[in-house]
mmCIF file of C-alpha atoms and ligand atoms in Angstrom:
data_model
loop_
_atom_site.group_PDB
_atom_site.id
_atom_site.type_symbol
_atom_site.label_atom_id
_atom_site.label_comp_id
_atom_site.label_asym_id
_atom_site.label_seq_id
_atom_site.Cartn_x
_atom_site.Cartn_y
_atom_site.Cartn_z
ATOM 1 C CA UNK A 1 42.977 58.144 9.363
ATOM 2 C CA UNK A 2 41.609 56.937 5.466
ATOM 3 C CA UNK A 3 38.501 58.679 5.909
ATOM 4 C CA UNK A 4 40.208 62.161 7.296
ATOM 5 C CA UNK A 5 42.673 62.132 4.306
ATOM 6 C CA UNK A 6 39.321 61.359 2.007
ATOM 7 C CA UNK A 7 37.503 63.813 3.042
ATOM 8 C CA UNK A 8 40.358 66.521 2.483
ATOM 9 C CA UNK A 9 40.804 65.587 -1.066
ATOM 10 C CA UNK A 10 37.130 65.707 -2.024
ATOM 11 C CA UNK A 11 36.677 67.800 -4.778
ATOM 12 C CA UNK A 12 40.008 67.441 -5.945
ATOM 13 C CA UNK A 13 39.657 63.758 -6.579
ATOM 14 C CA UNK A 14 36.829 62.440 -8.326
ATOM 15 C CA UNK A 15 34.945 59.351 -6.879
ATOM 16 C CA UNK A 16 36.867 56.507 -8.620
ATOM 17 C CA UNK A 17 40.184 58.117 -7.674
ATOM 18 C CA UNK A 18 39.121 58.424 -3.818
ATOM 19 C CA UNK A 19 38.388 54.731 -3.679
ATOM 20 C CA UNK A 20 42.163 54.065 -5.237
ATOM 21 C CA UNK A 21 43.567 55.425 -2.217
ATOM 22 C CA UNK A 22 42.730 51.854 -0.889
ATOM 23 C CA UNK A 23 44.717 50.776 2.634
ATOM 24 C CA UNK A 24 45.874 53.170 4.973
ATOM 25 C CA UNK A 25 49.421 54.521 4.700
ATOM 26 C CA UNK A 26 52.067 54.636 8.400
ATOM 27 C CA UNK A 27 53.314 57.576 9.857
ATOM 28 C CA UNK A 28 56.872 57.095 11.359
ATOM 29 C CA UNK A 29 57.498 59.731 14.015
ATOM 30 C CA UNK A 30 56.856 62.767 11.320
ATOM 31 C CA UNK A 31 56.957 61.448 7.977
ATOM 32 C CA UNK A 32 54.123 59.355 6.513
ATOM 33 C CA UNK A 33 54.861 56.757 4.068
ATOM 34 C CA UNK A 34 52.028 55.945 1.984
ATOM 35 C CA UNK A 35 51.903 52.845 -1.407
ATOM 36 C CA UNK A 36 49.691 54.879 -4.547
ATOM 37 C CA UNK A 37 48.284 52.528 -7.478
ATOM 38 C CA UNK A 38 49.833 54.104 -11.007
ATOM 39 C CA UNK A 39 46.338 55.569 -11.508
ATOM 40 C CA UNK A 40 46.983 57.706 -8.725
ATOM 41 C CA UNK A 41 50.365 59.137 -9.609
ATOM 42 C CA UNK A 42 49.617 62.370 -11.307
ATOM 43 C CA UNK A 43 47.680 63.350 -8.190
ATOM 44 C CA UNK A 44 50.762 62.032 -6.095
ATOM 45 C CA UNK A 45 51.639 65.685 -4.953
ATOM 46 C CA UNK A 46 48.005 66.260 -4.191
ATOM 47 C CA UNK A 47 47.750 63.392 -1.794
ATOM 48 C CA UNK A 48 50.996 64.505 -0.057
ATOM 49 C CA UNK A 49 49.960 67.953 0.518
ATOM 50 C CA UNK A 50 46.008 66.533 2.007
ATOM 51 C CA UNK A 51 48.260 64.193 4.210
ATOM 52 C CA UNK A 52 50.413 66.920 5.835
ATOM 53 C CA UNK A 53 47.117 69.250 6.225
ATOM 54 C CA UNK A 54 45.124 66.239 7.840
ATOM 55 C CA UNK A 55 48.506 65.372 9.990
ATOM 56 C CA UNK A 56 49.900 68.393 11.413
ATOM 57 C CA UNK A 57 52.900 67.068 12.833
ATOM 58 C CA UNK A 58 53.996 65.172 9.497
ATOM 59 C CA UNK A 59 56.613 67.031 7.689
ATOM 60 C CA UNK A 60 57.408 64.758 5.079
ATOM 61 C CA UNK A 61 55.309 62.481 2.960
ATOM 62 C CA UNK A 62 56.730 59.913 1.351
ATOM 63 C CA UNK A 63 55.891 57.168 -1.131
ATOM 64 C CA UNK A 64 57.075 53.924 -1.237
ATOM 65 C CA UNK A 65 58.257 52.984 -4.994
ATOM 66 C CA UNK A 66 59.451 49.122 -4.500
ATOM 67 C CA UNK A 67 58.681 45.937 -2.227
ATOM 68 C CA UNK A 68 60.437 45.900 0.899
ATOM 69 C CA UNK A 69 63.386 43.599 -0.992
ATOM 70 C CA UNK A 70 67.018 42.371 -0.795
ATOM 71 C CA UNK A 71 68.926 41.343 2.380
ATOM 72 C CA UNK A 72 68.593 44.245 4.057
ATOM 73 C CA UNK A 73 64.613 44.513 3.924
ATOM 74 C CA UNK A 74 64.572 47.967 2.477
ATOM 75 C CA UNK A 75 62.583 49.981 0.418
ATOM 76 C CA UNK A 76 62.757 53.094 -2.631
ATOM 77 C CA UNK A 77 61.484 55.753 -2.115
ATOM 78 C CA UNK A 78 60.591 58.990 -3.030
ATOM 79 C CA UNK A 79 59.658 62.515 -1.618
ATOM 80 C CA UNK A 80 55.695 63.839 -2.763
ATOM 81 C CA UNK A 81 55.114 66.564 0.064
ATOM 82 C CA UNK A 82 56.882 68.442 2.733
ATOM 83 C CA UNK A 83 61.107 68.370 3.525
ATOM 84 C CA UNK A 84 63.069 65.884 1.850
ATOM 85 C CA UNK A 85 64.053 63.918 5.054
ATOM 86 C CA UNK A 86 64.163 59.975 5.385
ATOM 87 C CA UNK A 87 65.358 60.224 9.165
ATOM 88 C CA UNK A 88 63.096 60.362 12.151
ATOM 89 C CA UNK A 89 62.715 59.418 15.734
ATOM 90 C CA UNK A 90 59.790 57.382 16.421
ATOM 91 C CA UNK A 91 57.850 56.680 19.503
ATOM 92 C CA UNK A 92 56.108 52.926 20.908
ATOM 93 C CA UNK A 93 56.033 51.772 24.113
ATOM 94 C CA UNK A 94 57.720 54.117 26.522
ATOM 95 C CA UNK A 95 60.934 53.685 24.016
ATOM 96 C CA UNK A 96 62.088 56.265 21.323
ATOM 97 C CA UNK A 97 63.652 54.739 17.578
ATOM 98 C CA UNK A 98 65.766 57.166 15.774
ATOM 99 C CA UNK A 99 65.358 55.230 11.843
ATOM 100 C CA UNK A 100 66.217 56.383 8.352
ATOM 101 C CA UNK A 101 63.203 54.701 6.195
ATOM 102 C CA UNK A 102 65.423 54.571 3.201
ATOM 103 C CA UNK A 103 68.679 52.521 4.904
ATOM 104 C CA UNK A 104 66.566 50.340 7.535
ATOM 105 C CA UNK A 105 63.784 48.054 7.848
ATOM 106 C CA UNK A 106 61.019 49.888 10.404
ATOM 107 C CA UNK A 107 57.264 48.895 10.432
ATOM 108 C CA UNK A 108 55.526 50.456 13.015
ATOM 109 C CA UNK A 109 52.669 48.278 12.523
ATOM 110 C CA UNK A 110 54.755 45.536 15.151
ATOM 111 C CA UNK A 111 54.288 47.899 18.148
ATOM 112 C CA UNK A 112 52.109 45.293 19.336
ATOM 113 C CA UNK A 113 53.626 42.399 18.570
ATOM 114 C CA UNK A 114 56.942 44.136 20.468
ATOM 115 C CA UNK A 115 55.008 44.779 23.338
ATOM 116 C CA UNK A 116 53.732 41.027 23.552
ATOM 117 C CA UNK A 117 57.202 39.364 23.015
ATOM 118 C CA UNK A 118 58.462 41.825 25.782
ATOM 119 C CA UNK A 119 56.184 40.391 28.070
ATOM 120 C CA UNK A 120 56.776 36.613 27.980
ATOM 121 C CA UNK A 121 60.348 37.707 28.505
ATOM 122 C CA UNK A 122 61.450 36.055 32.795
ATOM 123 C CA UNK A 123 63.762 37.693 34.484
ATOM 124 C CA UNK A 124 67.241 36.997 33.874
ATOM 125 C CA UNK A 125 66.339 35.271 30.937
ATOM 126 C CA UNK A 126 69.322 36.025 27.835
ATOM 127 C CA UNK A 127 67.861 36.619 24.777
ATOM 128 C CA UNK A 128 68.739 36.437 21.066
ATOM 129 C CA UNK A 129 67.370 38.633 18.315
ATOM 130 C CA UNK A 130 68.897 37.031 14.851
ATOM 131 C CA UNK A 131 67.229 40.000 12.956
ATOM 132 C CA UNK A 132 66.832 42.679 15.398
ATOM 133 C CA UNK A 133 67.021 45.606 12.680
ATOM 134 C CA UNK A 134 67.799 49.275 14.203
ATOM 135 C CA UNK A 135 66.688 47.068 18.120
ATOM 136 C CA UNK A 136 63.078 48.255 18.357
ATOM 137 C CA UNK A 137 62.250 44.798 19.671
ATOM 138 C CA UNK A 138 65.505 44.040 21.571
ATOM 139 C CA UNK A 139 64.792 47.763 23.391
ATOM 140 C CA UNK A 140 61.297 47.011 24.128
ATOM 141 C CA UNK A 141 62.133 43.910 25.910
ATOM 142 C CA UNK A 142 65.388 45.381 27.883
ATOM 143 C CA UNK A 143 62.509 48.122 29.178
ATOM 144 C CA UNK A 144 59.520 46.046 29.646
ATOM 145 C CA UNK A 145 60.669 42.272 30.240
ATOM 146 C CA UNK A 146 63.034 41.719 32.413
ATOM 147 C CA UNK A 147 66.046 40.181 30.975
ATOM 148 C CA UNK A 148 69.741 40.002 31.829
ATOM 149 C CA UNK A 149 71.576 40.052 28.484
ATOM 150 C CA UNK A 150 70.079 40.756 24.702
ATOM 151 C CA UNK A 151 72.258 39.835 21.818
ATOM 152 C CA UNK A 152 70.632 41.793 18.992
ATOM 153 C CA UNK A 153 72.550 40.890 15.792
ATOM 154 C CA UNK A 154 71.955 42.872 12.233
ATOM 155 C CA UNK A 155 73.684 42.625 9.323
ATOM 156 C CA UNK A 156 73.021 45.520 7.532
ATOM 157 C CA UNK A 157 75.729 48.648 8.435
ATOM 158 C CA UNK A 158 72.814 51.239 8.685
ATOM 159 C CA UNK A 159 70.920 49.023 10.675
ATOM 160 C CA UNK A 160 73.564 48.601 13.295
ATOM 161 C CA UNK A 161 74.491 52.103 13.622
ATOM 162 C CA UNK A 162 70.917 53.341 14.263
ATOM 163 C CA UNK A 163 70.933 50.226 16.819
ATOM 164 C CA UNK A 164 73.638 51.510 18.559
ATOM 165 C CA UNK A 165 72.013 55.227 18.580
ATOM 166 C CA UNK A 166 68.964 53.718 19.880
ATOM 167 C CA UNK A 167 70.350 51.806 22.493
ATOM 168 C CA UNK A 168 71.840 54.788 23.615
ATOM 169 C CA UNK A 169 68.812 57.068 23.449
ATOM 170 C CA UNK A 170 66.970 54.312 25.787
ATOM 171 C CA UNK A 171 69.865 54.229 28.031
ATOM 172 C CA UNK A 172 69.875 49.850 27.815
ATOM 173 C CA UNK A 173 72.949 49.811 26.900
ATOM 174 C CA UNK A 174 73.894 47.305 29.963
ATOM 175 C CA UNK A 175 71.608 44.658 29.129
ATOM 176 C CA UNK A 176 71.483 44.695 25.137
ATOM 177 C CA UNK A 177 74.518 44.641 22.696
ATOM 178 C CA UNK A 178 74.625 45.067 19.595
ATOM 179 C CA UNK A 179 76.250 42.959 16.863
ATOM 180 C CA UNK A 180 76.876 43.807 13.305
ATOM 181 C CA UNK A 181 77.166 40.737 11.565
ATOM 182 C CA UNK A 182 75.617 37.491 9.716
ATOM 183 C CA UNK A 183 73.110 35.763 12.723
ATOM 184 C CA UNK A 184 74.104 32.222 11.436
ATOM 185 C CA UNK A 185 78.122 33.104 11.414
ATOM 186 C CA UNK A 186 77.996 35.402 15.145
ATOM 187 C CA UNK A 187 75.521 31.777 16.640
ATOM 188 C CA UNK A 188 78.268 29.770 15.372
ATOM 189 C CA UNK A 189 81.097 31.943 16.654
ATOM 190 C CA UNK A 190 80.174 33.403 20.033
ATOM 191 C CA UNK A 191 76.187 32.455 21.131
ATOM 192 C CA UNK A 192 76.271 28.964 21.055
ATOM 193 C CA UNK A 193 74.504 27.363 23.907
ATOM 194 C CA UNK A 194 73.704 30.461 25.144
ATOM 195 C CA UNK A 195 70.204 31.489 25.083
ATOM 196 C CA UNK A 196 67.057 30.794 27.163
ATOM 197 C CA UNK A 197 64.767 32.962 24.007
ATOM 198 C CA UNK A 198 65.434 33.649 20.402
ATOM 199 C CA UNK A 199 63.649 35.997 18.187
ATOM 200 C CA UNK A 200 63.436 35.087 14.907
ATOM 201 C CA UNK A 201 61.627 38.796 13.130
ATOM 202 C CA UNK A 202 62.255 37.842 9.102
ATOM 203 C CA UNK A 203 59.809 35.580 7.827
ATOM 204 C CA UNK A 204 61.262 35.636 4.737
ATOM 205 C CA UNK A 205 64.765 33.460 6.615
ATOM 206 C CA UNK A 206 62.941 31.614 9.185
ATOM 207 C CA UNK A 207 62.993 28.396 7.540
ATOM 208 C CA UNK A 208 66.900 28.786 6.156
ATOM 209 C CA UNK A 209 67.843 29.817 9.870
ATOM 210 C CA UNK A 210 65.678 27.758 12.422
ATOM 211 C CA UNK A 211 68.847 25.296 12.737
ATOM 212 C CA UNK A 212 70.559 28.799 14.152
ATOM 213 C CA UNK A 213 67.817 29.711 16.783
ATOM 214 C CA UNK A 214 68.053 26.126 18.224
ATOM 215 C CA UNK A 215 71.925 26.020 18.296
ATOM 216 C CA UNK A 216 71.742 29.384 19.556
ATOM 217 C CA UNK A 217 69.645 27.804 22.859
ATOM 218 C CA UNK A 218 70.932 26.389 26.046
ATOM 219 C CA UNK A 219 70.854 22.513 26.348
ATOM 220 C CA UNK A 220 68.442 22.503 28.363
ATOM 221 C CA UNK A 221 66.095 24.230 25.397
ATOM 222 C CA UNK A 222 64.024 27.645 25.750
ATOM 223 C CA UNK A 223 61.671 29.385 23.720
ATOM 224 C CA UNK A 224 61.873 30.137 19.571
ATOM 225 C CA UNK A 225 59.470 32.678 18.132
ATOM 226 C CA UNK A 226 59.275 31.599 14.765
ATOM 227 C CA UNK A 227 58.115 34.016 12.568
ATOM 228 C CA UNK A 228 56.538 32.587 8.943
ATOM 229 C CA UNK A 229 54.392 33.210 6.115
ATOM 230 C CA UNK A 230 51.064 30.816 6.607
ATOM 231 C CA UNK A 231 48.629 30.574 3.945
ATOM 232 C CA UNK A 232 44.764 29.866 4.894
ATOM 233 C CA UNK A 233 43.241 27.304 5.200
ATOM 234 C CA UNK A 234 46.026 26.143 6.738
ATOM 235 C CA UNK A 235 47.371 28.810 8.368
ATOM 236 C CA UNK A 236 49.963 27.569 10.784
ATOM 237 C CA UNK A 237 50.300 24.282 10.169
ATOM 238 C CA UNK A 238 53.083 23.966 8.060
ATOM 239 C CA UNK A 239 55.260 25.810 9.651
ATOM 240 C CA UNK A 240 54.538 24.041 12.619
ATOM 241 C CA UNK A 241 55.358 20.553 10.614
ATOM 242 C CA UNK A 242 58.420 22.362 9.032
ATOM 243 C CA UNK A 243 59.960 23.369 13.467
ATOM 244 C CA UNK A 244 58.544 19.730 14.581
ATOM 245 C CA UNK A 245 60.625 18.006 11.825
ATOM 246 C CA UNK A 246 63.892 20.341 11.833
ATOM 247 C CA UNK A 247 63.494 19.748 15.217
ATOM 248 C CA UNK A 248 63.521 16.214 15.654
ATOM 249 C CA UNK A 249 66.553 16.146 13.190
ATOM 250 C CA UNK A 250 68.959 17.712 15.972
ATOM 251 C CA UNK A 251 67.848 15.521 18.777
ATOM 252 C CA UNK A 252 64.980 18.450 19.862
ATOM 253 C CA UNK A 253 61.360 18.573 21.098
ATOM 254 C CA UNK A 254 58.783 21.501 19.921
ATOM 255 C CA UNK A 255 55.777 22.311 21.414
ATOM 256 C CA UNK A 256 53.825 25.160 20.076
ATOM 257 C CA UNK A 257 52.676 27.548 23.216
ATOM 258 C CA UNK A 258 50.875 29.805 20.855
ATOM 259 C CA UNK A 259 50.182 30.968 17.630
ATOM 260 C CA UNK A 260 49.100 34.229 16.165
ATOM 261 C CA UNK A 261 48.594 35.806 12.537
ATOM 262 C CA UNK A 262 49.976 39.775 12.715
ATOM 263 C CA UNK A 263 49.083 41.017 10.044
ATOM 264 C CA UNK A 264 47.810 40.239 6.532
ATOM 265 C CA UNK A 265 50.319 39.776 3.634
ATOM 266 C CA UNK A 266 48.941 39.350 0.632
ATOM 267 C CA UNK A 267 45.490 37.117 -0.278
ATOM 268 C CA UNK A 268 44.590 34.888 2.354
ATOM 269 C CA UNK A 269 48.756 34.662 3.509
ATOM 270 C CA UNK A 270 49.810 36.445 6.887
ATOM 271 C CA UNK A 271 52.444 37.256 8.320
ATOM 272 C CA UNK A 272 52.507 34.417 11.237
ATOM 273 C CA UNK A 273 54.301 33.732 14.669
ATOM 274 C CA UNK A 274 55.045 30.679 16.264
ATOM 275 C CA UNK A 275 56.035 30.765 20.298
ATOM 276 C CA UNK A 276 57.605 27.628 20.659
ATOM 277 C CA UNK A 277 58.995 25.567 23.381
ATOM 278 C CA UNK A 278 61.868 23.820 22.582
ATOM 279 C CA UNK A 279 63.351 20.459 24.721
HETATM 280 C C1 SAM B 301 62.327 42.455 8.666
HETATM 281 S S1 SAM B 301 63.774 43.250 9.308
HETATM 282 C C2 SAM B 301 63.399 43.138 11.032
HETATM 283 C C3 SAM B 301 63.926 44.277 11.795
HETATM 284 C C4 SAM B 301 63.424 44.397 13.233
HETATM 285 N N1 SAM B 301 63.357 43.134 13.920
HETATM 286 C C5 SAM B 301 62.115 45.114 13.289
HETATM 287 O O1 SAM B 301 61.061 44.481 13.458
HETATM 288 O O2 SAM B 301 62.137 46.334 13.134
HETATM 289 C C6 SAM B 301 65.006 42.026 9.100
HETATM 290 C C7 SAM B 301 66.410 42.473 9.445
HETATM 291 O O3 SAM B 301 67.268 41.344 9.308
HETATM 292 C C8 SAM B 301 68.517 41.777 8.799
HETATM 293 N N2 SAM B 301 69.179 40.604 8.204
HETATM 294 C C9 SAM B 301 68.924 40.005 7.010
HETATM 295 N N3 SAM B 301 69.705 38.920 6.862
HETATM 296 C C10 SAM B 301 70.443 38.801 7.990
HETATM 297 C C11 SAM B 301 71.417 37.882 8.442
HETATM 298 N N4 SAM B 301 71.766 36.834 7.692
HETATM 299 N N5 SAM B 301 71.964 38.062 9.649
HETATM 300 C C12 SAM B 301 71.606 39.118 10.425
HETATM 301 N N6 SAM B 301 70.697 40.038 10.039
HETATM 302 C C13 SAM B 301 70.118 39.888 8.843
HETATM 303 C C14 SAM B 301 68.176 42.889 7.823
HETATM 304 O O4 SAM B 301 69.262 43.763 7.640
HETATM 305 C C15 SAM B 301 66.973 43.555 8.518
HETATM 306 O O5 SAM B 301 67.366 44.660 9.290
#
């Protein structure tokens, strides 16, 4: 995808500017989100225009001018090429997401990760997503694993009401719900006990909310996928100490099934997953 969108702005870049446009941007259903170093703004509407003419189907470029930040996991941003639209549908896995980039957290760059959660997934197992966003995990499990019940709690508004869309559009809507809410208050009020899986998808609250996933399991335990920031060399093994310990605290038993890095982060830190078995 880099080297298409390089090759379109030759001549219209100069050498050092090409090798700015450094990683590869997403495209979300028809708008393509892309991250520019300053040196690259005045050639922002440039870039835009190469990306639609590389993309065909992208109407709408847009770059991203914060972190992903705040509760919510959202983003600024602003319109360089094409319609000024924030809202598409997106497709992964057999399931469509309708999103708005500028209200929700989406990453497309989880299809996979999706996919292999959905998997593990019995059948009849219940399932609880703490973070579940606008569902794309939650859906991808009620189509590909084979689960009786998802509880797929968000607390952001936007979030919730793109959920609800979506769960529509996939036509799940009698094996996932969706809850608008705070995970640790809705665990506390109506899912205690009450869980074979939990999903844990915000690295960022895993720690402050692990205590949630395990009172959100039956007695009899289940499985937590623990999702973490893990910094080589070590990789995993803190956060492995961190589950053993918090753990062993509330009477519980942890055994790690696997462990995977998803993506990178920043230097030498990924974005990590735990699958753990909890007794
Ligand atoms: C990184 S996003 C993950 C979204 C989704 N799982 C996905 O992969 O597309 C984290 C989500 O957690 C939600 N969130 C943050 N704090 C929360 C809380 N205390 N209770 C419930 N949801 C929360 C945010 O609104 C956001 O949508």
């Amino acid at each position: 995808m880099l080297r298409n969108l390089r090759e379109a702005l030759k001549g219209q870049l100069t050498d050092e500017e090409l090798k700015q446009l450094g990683r590869a941007f997403d495209i979300v259903g028809n708008i393509a989100v892309v991250k520019l170093p300053d040196g690259l703004l005045p050639k922002k509407h440039l870039i835009g225009e190469a990306l639609m003419h590389v993309h065909r189907h992208v109407r709408t470029v847009l770059r991203q001018t914060s972190a992903v930040r705040g509760e919510f996991r959202t983003r600024e941003l602003e319109v360089i090429a094409g319609e000024p639209e924030t809202e598409t549908t997106y497709h992964e896995s057999g399931c469509s997401f309708k999103v708005d980039l500028a209200k929700v957290y989406f990453s497309p760059r989880l299809a996979h990760e999706r996919l292999r959660i959905a998997q593990l997934v019995k059948p009849g197992e219940i399932v609880t997503n703490l973070f579940a966003g606008v569902g794309s995990y939650s859906i991808v499990i009620a189509k590909h694993g084979q689960a009786s019940r998802v509880y797929s709690i968000d607390k952001n508004p936007a979030a919730f009401d793109y959920m609800c869309t979506n769960i529509r559009i996939n036509k799940v809507g009698d094996r996932v719900m969706a809850i608008l809410g705070d995970a640790r208050e809705v665990v506390e009020t109506h899912l205690r006990e009450k869980t074979d899986r939990v999903l844990m998808p915000l690295p960022e609250l895993a720690r402050e909310f692990f205590d949630v996933a395990l009172l959100a399991l039956k007695p009899e335990g289940g499985m937590v996928h623990f999702y973490d920031f893990g910094k080589e060399p070590e990789l995993f093994k803190p956060s492995l100490e961190f589950t053993r310990a918090a753990a062993a605290a509330k009477g519980r038993k942890v055994e790690l099934l696997e462990s995977r890095a998803i993506r990178s982060y920043a230097t030498r830190v990924y974005h990590i997953v735990l699958d753990l078995k909890v007794s």
